[in-house]
PDB file of C-alpha atoms in Angstrom:
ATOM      1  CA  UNK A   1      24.065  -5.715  39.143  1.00 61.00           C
ATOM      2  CA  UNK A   2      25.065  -7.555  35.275  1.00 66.00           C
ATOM      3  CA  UNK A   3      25.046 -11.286  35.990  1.00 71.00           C
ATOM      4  CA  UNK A   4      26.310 -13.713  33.351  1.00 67.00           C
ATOM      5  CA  UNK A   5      23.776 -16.455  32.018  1.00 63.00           C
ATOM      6  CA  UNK A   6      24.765 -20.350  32.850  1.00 64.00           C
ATOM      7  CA  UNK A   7      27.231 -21.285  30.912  1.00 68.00           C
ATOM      8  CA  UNK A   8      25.537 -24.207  29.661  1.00 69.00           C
ATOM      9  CA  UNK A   9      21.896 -23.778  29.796  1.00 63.00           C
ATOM     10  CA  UNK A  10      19.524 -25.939  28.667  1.00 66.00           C
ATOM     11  CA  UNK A  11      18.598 -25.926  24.911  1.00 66.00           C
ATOM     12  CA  UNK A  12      14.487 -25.428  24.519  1.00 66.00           C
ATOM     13  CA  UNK A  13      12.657 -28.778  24.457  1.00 68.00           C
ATOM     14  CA  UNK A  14      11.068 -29.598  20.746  1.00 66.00           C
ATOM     15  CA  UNK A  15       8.125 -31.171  19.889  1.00 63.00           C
ATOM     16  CA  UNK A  16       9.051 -34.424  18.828  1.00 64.00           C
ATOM     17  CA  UNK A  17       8.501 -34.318  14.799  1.00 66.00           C
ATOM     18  CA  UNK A  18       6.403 -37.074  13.595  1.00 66.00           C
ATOM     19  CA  UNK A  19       5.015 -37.830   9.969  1.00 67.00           C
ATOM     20  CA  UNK A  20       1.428 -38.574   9.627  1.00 68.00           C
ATOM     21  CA  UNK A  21       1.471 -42.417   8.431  1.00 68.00           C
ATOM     22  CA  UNK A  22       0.853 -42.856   4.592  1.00 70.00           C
ATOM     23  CA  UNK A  23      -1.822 -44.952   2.853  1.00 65.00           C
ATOM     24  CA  UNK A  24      -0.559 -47.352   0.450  1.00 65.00           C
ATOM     25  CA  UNK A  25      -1.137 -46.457  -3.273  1.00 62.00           C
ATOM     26  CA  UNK A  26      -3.649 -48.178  -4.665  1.00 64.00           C
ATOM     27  CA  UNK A  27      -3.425 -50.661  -7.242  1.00 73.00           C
ATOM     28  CA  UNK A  28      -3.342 -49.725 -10.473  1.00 74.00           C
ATOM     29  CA  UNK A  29      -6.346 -50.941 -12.180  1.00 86.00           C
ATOM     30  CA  UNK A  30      -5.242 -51.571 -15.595  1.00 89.00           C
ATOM     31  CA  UNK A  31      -7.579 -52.494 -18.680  1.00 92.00           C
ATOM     32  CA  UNK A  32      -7.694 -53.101 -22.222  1.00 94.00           C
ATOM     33  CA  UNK A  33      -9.903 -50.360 -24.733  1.00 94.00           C
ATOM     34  CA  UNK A  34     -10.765 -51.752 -28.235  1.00 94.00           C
ATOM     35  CA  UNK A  35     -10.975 -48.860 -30.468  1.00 92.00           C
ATOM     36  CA  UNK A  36     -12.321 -50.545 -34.188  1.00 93.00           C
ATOM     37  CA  UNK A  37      -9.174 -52.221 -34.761  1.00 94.00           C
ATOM     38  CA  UNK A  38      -6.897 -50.709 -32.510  1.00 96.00           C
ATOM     39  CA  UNK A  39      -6.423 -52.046 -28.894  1.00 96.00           C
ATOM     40  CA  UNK A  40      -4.786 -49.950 -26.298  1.00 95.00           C
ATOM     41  CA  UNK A  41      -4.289 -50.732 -22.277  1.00 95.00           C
ATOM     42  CA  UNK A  42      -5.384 -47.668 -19.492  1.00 95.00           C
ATOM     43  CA  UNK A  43      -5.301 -47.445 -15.932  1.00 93.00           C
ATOM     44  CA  UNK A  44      -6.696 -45.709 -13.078  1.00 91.00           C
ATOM     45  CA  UNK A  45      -3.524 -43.401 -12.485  1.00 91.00           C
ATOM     46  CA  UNK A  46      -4.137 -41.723 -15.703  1.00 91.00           C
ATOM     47  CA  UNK A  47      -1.523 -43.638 -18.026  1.00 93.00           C
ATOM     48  CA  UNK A  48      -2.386 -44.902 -20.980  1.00 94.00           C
ATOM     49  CA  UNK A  49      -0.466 -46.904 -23.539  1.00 95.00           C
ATOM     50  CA  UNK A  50      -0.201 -46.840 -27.583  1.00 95.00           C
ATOM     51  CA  UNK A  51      -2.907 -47.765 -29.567  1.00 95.00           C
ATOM     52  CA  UNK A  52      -2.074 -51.199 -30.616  1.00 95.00           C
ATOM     53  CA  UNK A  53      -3.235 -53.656 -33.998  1.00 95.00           C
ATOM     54  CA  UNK A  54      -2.029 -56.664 -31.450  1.00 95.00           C
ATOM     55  CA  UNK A  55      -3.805 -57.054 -28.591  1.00 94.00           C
ATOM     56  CA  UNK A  56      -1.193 -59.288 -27.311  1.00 96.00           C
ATOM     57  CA  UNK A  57       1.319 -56.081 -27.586  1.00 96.00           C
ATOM     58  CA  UNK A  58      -1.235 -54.008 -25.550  1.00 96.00           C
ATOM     59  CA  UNK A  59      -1.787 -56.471 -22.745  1.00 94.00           C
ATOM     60  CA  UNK A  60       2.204 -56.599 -23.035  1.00 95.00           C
ATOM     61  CA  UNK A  61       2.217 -52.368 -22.350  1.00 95.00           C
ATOM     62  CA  UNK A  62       0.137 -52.907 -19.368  1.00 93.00           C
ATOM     63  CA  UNK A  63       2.200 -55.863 -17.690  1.00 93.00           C
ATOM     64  CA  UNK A  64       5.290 -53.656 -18.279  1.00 94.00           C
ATOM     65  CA  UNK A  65       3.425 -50.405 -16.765  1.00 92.00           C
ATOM     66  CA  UNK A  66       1.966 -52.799 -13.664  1.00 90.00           C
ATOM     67  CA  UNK A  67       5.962 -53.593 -12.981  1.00 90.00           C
ATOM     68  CA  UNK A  68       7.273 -50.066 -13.490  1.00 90.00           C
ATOM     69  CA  UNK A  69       4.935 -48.582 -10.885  1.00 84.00           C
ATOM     70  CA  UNK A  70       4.178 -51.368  -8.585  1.00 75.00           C
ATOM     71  CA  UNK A  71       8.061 -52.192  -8.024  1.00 64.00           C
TER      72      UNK A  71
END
């Protein structure tokens, strides 16, 4: 004998989806590189700026990079 299935049966239980937590990025550790007389700021993730005659200019590159990627 055919029987019909429930009309409403249960959907399957899921396993509840999580996301592992995340570690916070580190800091980027920015510093200044004299080159004779060329001055130019680097950090830790990799970026570097322009070689610079003004050191002020440099230090400038690296505040501006600190507030791009630190938000």
């Amino acid at each position: 004998m055919y029987e019909d299935p429930p009309a409403h049966a249960p959907a399957p239980a899921l396993a509840p989806t999580s996301t592992p937590p995340t570690a916070p990025a580190p800091p980027h550790g920015v510093t200044m590189v004299e080159r004779g007389s060329f001055c130019l700021a680097r950090c830790t993730c990799g970026w570097s700026g322009p070689a610079r005659r003004s050191r002020d200019r440099a230090r400038t590159d690296a505040a501006e990079h600190r507030a791009a990627t630190d938000g």
